[in-house]
Short mmCIF file of C-alpha atoms in Angstrom, two decimals:
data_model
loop_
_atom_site.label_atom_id
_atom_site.label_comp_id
_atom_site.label_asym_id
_atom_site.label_seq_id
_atom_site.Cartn_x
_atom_site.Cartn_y
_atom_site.Cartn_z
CA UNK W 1 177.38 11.89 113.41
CA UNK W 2 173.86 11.37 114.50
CA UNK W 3 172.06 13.14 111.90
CA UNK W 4 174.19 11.03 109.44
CA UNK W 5 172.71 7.71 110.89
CA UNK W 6 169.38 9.21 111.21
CA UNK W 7 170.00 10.24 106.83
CA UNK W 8 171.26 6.35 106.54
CA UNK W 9 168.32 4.88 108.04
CA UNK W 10 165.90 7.02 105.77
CA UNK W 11 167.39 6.27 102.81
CA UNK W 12 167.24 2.59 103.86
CA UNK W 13 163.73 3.14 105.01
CA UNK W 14 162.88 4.67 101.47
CA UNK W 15 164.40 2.32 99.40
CA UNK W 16 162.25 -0.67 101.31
CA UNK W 17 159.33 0.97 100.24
CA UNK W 18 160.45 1.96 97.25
CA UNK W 19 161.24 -2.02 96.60
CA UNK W 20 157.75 -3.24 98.29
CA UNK W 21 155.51 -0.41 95.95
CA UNK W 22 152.71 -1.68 93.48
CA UNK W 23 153.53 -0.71 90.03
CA UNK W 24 151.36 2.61 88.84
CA UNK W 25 150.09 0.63 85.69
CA UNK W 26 148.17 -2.05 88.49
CA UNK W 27 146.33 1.03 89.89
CA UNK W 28 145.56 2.74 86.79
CA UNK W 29 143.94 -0.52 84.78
CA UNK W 30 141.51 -0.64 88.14
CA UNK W 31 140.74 2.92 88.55
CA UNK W 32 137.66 2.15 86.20
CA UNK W 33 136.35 -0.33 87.89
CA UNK W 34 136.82 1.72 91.23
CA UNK W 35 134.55 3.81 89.74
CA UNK W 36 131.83 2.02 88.22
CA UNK W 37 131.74 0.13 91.39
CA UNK W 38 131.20 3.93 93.57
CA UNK W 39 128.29 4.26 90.96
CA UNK W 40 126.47 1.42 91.26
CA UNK W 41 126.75 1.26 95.22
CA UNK W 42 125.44 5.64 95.16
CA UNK W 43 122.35 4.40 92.80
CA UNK W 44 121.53 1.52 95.18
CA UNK W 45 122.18 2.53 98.54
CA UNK W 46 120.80 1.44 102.20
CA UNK W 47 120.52 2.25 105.08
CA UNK W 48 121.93 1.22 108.49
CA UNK W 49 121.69 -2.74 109.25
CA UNK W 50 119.89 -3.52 106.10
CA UNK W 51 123.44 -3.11 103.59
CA UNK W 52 121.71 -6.42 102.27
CA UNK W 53 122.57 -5.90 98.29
CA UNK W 54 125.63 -3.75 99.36
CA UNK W 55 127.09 -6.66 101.42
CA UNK W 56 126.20 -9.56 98.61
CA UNK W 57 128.25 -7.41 96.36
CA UNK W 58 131.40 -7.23 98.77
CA UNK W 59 130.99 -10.57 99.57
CA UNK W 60 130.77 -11.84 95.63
CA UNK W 61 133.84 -9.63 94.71
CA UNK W 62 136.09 -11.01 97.80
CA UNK W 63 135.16 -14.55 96.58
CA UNK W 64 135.82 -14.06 92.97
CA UNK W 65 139.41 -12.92 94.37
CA UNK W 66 139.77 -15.96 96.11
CA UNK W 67 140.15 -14.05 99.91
CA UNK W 68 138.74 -15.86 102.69
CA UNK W 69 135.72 -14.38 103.93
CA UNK W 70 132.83 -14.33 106.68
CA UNK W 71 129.15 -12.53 105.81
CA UNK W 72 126.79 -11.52 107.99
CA UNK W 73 128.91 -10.01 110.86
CA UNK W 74 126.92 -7.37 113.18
CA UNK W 75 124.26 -8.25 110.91
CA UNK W 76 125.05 -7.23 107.38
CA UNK W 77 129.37 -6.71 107.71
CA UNK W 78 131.62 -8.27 105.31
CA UNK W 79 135.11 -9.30 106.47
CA UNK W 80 137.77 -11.04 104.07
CA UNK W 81 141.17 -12.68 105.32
CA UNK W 82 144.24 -12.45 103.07
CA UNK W 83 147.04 -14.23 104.30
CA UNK W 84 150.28 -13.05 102.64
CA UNK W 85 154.20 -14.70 103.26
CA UNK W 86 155.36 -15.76 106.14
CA UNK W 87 154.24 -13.06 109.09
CA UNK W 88 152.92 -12.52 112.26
CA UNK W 89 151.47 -9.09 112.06
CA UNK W 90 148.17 -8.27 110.97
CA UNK W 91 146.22 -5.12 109.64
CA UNK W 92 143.17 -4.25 109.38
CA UNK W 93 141.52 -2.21 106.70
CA UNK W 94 138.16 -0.07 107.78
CA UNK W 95 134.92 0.80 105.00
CA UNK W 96 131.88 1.85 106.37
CA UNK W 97 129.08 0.79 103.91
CA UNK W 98 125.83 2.85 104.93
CA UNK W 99 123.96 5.31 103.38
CA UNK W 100 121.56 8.20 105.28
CA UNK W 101 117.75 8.84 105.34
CA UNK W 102 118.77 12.13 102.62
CA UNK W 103 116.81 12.56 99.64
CA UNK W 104 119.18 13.48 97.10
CA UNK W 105 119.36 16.91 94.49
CA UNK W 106 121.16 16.90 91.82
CA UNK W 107 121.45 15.81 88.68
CA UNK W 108 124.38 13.24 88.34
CA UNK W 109 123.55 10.01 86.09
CA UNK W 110 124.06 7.77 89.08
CA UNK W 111 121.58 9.79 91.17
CA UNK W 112 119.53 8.10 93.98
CA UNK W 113 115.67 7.71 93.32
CA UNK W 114 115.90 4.91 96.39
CA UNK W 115 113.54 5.70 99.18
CA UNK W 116 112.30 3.28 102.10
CA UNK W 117 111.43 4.00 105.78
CA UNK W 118 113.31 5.77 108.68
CA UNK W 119 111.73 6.26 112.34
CA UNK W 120 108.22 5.40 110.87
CA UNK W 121 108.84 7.95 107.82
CA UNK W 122 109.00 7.40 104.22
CA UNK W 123 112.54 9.02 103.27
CA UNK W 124 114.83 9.16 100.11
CA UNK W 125 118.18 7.21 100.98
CA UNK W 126 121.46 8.69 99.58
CA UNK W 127 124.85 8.21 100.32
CA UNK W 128 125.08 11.63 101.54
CA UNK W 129 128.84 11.23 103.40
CA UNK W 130 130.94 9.05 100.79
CA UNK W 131 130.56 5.83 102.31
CA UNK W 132 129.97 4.25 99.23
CA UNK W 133 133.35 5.47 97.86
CA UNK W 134 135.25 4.13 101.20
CA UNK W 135 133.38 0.16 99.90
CA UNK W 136 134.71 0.98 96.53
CA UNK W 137 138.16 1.92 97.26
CA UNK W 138 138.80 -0.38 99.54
CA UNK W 139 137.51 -3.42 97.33
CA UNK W 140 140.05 -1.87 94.61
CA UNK W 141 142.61 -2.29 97.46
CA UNK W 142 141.44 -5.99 97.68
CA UNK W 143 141.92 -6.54 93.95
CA UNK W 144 145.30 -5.04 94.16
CA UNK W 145 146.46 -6.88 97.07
CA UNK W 146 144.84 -10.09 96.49
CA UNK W 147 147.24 -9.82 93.44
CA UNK W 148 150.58 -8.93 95.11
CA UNK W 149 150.59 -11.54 97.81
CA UNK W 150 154.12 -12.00 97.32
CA UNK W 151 154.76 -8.63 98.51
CA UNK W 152 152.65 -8.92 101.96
CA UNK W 153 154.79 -10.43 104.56
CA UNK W 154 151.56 -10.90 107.27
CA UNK W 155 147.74 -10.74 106.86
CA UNK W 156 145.30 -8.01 106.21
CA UNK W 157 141.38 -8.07 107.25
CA UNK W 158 139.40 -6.13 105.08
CA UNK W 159 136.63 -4.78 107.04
CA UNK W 160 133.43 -3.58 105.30
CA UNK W 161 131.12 -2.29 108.65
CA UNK W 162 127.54 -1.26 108.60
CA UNK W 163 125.74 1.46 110.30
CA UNK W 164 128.61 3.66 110.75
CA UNK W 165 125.69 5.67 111.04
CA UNK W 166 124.31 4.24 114.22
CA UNK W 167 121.64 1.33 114.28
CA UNK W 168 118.35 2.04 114.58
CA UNK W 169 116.71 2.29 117.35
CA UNK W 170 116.63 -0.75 119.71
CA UNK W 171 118.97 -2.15 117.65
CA UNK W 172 123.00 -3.17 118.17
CA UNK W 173 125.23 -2.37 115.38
CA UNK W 174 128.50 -0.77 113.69
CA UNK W 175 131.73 -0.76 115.18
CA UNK W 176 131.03 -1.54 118.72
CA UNK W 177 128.98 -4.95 117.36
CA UNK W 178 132.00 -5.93 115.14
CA UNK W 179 134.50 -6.05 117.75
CA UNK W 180 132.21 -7.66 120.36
CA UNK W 181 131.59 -10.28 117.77
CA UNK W 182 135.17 -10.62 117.45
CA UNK W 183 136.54 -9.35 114.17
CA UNK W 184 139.47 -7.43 115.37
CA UNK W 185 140.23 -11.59 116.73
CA UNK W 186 141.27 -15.04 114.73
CA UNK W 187 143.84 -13.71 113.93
CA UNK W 188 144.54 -10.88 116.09
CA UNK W 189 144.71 -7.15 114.61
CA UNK W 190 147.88 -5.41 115.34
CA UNK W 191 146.20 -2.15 113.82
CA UNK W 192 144.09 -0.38 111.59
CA UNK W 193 143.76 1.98 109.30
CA UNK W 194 140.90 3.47 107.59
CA UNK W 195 139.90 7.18 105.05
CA UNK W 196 136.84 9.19 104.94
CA UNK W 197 136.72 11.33 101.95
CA UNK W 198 136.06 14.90 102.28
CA UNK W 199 133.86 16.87 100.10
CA UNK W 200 135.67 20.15 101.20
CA UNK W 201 138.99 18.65 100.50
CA UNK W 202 140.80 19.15 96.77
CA UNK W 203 141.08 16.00 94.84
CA UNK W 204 144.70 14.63 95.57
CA UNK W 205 145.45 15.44 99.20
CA UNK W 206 145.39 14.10 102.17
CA UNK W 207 144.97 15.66 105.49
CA UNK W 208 145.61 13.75 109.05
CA UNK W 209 146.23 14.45 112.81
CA UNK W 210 148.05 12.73 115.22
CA UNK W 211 145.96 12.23 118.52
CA UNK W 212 142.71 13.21 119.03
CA UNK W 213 141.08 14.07 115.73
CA UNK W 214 137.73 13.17 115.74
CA UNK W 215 135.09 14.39 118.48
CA UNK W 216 133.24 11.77 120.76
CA UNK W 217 129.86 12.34 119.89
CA UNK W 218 126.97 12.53 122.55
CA UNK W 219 123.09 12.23 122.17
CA UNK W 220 120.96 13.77 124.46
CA UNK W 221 117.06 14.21 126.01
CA UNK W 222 115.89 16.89 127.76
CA UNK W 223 112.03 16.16 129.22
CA UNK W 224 110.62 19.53 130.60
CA UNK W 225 106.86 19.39 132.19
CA UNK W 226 105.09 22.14 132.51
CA UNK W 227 101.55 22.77 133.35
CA UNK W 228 98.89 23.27 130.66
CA UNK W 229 96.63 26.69 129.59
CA UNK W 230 94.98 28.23 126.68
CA UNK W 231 97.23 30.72 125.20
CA UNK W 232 95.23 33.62 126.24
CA UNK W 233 95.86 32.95 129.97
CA UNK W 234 99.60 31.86 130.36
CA UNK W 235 99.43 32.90 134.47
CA UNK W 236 96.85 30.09 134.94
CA UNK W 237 100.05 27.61 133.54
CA UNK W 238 103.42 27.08 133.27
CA UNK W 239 104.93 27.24 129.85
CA UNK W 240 107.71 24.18 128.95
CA UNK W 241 108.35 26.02 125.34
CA UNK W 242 109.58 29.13 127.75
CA UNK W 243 111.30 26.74 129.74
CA UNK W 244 113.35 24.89 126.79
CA UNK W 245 114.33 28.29 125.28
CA UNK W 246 115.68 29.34 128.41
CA UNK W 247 117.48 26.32 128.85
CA UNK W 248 119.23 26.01 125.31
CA UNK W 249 120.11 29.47 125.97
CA UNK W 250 121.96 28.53 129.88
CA UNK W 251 123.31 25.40 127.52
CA UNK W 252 125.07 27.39 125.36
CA UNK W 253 127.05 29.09 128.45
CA UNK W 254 128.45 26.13 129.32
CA UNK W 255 130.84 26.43 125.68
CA UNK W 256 131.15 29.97 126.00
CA UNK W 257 132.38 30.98 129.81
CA UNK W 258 133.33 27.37 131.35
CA UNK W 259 134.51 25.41 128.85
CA UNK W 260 138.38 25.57 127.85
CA UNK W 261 138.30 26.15 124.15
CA UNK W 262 141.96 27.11 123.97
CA UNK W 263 142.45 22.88 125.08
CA UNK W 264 140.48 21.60 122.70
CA UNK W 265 136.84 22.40 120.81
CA UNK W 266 133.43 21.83 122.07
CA UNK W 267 129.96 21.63 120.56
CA UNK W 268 126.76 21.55 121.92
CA UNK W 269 123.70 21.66 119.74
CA UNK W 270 119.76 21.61 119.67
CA UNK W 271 119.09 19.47 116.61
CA UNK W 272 114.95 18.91 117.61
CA UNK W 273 112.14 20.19 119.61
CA UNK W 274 109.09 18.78 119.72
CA UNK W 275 105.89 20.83 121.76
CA UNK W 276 102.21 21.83 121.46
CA UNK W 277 99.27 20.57 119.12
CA UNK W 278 97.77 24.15 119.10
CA UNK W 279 98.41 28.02 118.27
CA UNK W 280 96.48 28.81 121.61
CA UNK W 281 97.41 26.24 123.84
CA UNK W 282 100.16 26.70 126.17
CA UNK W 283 101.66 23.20 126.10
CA UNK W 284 102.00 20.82 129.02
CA UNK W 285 105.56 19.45 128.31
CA UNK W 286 108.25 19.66 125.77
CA UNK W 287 111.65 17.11 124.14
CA UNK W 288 114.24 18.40 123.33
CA UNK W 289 117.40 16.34 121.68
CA UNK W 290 120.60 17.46 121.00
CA UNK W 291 124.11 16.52 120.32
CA UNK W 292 127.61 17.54 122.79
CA UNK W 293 131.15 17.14 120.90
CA UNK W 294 134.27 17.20 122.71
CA UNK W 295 137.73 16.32 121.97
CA UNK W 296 138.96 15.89 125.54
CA UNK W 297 137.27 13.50 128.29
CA UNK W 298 137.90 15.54 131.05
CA UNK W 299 135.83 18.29 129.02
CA UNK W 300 133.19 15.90 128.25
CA UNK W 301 132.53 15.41 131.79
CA UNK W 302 132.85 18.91 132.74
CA UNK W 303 129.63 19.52 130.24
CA UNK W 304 127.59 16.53 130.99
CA UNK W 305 128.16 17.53 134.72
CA UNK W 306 127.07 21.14 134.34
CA UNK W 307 123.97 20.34 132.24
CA UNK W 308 123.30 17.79 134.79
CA UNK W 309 122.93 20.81 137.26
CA UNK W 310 121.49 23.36 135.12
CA UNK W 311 118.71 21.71 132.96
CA UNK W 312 116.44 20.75 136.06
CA UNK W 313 117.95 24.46 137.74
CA UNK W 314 116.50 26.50 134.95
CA UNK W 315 113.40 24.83 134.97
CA UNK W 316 112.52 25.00 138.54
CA UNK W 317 113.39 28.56 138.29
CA UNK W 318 110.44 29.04 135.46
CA UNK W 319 108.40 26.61 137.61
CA UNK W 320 108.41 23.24 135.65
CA UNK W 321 110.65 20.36 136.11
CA UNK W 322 113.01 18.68 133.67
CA UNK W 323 115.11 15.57 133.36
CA UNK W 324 117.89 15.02 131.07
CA UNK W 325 119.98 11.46 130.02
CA UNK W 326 122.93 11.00 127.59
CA UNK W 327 123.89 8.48 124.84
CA UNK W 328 126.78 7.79 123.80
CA UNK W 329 127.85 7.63 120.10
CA UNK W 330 131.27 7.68 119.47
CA UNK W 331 134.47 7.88 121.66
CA UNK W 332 137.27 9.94 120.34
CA UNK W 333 139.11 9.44 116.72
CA UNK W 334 142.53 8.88 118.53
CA UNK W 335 145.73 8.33 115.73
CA UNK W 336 147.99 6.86 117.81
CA UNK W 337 151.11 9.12 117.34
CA UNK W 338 153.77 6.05 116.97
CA UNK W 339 151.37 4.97 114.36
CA UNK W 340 151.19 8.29 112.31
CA UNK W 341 154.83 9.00 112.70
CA UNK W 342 155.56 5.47 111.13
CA UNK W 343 153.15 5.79 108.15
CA UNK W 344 153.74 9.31 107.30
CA UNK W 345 156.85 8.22 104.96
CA UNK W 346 154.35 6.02 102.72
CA UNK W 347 151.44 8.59 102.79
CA UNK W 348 154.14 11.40 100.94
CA UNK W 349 155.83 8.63 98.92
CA UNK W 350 151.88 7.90 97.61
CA UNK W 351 150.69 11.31 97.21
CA UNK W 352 154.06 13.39 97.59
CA UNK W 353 154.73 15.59 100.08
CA UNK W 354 153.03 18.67 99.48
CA UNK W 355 150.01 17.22 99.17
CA UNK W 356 149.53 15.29 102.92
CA UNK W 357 148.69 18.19 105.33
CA UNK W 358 148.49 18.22 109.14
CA UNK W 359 145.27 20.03 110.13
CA UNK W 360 143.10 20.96 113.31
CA UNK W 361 141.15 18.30 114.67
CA UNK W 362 137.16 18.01 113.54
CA UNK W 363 134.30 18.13 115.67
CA UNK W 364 132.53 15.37 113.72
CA UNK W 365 132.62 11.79 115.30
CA UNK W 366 133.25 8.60 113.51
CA UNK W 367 132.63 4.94 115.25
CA UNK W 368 136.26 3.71 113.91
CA UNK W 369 136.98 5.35 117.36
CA UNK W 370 135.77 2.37 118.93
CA UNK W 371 138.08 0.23 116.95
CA UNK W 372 141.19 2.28 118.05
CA UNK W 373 140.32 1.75 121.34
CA UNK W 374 141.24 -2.08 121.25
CA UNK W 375 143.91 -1.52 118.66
CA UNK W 376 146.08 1.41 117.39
CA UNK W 377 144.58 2.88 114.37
CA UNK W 378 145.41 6.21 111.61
CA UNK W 379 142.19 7.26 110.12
CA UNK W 380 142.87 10.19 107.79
CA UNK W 381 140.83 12.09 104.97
CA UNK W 382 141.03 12.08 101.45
CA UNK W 383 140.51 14.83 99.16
CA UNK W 384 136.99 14.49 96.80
CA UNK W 385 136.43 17.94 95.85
CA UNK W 386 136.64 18.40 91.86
CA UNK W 387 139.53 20.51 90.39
CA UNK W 388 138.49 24.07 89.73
CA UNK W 389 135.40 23.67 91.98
CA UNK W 390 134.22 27.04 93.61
CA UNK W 391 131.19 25.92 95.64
CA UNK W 392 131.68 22.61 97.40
CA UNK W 393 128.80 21.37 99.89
CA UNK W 394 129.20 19.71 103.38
CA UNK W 395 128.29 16.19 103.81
CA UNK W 396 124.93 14.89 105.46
CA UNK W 397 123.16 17.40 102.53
CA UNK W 398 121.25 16.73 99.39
CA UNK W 399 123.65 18.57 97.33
CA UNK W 400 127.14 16.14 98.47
CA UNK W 401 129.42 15.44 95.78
CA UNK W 402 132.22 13.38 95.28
CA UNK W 403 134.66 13.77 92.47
CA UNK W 404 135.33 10.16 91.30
CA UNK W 405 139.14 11.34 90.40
CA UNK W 406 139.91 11.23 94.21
CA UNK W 407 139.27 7.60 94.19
CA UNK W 408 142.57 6.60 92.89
CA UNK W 409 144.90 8.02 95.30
CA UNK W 410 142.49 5.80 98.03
CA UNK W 411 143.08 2.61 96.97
CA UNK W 412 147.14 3.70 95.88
CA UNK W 413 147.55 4.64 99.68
CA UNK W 414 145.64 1.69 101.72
CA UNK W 415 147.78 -0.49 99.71
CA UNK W 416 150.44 0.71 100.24
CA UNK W 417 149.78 1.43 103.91
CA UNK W 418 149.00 -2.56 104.17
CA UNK W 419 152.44 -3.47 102.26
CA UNK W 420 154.56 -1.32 103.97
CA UNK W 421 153.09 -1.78 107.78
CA UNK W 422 154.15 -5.27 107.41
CA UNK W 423 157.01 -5.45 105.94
CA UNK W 424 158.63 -2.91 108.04
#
């Protein structure tokens, strides 16, 4: 008897969203314009906190479409307010709208030639991690919407954030400067959703986790003093580059002999060191900065505790000193399992069931964390790798692609993700 309710409620369940859909024409007469939009964002792109042309674009488009909207949040955001029927719920829709200090290589027509200045550096500026195809999807889903207010029974925020990224430095920014400036308020979010597209990912899937699924991400400095001496005589000093080798190698213990990794994964990674003018000069102190990545807090303190103890350890051993302090970046990419387990039905109705895959969580960290920490959010990933492609390349590198096919099934399944959030 139960599993014949349970049957009657799904086909119930179905047929509402079934009733609520968009018609396929509406998404195929915008795919176009999804497209030349992605283009013309990936020729022009900026980076963190100065989205300037990026967010005049948004903010035209919204207007044109007659949503309500409010410019220069956390500096450069872009947030638009569509009010639907009658409804008290409200949901939020995430793009992040940076591009990264990456000088691009290849040969697409809409290649970057931008460059401008990073850390005191002259750099090329690409959008080397799709962000520019999260703006253009989710203005498409704006159009659409905008369009089909008669089927929104609530509100829905569109949320374009900057410096997903992270600020620069001694600056505020991204998610953690949206929500302190109150856009998950006026009206109040009752959740979010959000996509990354994945360059590793065939066009036309989508892959998701409930729970953790993205890793909180952690910056941090390790200082080691030593005691300068020409190269010749390295008794008469103490030598910080032996020092910082020694401890990246005690670091890496940590992950392999006290760290869990049945639980959950765990990164820790030397990304710079900086030492020395000379070939024969022993240096007199050495930086080192580096990234952690953990998908449980409990592990995250673990690490931080233990390099606490070993990084000045190792180097009083080797007689130097060193100090070491942490930054955090992101928390953990949580999906709030009631969340997932409600929208699943629209993500397989969208892009049918074979093609939405549970996977493993990732140990890359997104800021949207921050923003399902207030509210409950699904952030999932969408598929951008071409049909037939045999070599695809990771984000964050000069040789990213996106396949502009995979746009589509983005703005199909945020709209539809809106519509039928709240009017079920």
């Amino acid at each position: 008897m139960k599993k014949i309710v349970f049957l009657f409620i799904l086909l119930i369940s179905n047929s509402l969203l079934s009733q609520n859909s968009i018609e396929d024409k509406e998404y195929q007469n915008i795919n176009q314009k999804v497209i030349d939009w992605r283009r013309d964002i990936h020729q022009n792109p900026e980076l963190s906190n100065r989205e300037f042309k990026t967010a005049e674009k948004i903010a035209e488009h919204l207007k044109f479409l007659g949503i309500e909207i409010q410019t220069k949040v956390a500096h450069t955001g872009v947030v638009g307010i569509l009010k639907g029927k009658e409804g008290k719920k409200v949901v939020a829709l995430r793009a992040d709208i940076d591009a990264l200090p990456v000088t691009e290589r290849n040969n697409l027509e809409y290649k970057s030639n931008v460059t401008s200045t990073f850390l005191g550096k002259k750099v090329g500026v690409m959008h080397a991690c799709g962000h520019d195809t999260h703006t253009a999807i989710l203005m498409g889903v704006a159009e659409i919407l905008s369009k089909n207010k008669d089927k929104i029974n609530g509100t829905i925020k569109f949320i374009f954030q900057p410096a997903e990224e992270g600020p620069p430095p001694g600056e505020e920014g991204g998610a953690k400067l949206m929500i302190k400036e109150g856009v998950l308020k006026n009206p109040d979010v009752n959740a979010i959703f959000g996509l990354h597209i994945n360059s590793e990912t065939p066009v036309g899937t989508i892959r998701y986790k409930s729970g953790g699924t993205m890793a909180a991400v952690q910056r941090f400095v390790i200082n080691v003093k030593g005691k300068q001496t020409h190269g010749s005589q390295p008794w008469k000093g103490v030598d910080p580059i032996l020092i910082s080798a020694k401890i990246i190698d005690g670091l890496q213990t940590i992950i392999s002999r006290e760290v869990n990794l049945t639980k959950e994964a765990a990164v820790i990674s030397v990304g710079k060191i900086s030492s020395g003018v000379r070939f024969n000069i022993i240096p007199e102190s050495a930086e080192l900065i580096g990234t952690i990545r953990t998908l449980d807090y409990d592990m995250q303190k673990l690490i931080t505790k233990r390099m606490q103890e070993m990084v000045p350890s190792i180097a009083k051993t080797y007689g130097g000193e060193a100090t070491i302090t942490f930054e955090n970046f992101t928390d953990i990419t949580f999906n709030e399992p009631s969340l997932v387990t409600t929208m699943l039905p629209t993500l397989q109705k969208v892009a049918g069931k074979k093609n939405v895959q549970e996977q493993k969580a990732v140990t890359g960290g997104e800021d949207f964390s921050y923003f399902q920490n207030e509210v409950p959010g699904f952030y999932f990933f969408l598929g951008g790798m071409a049909p037939g492609t045999t070599e695809s390349f990771p984000h964050h590198t000069p040789d990213f692609k996106i396949d502009d096919s995979g746009l589509l099934l983005g703005v199909k399944v945020l709209t539809e993700m809106s519509i039928d959030y709240l009017n079920n």
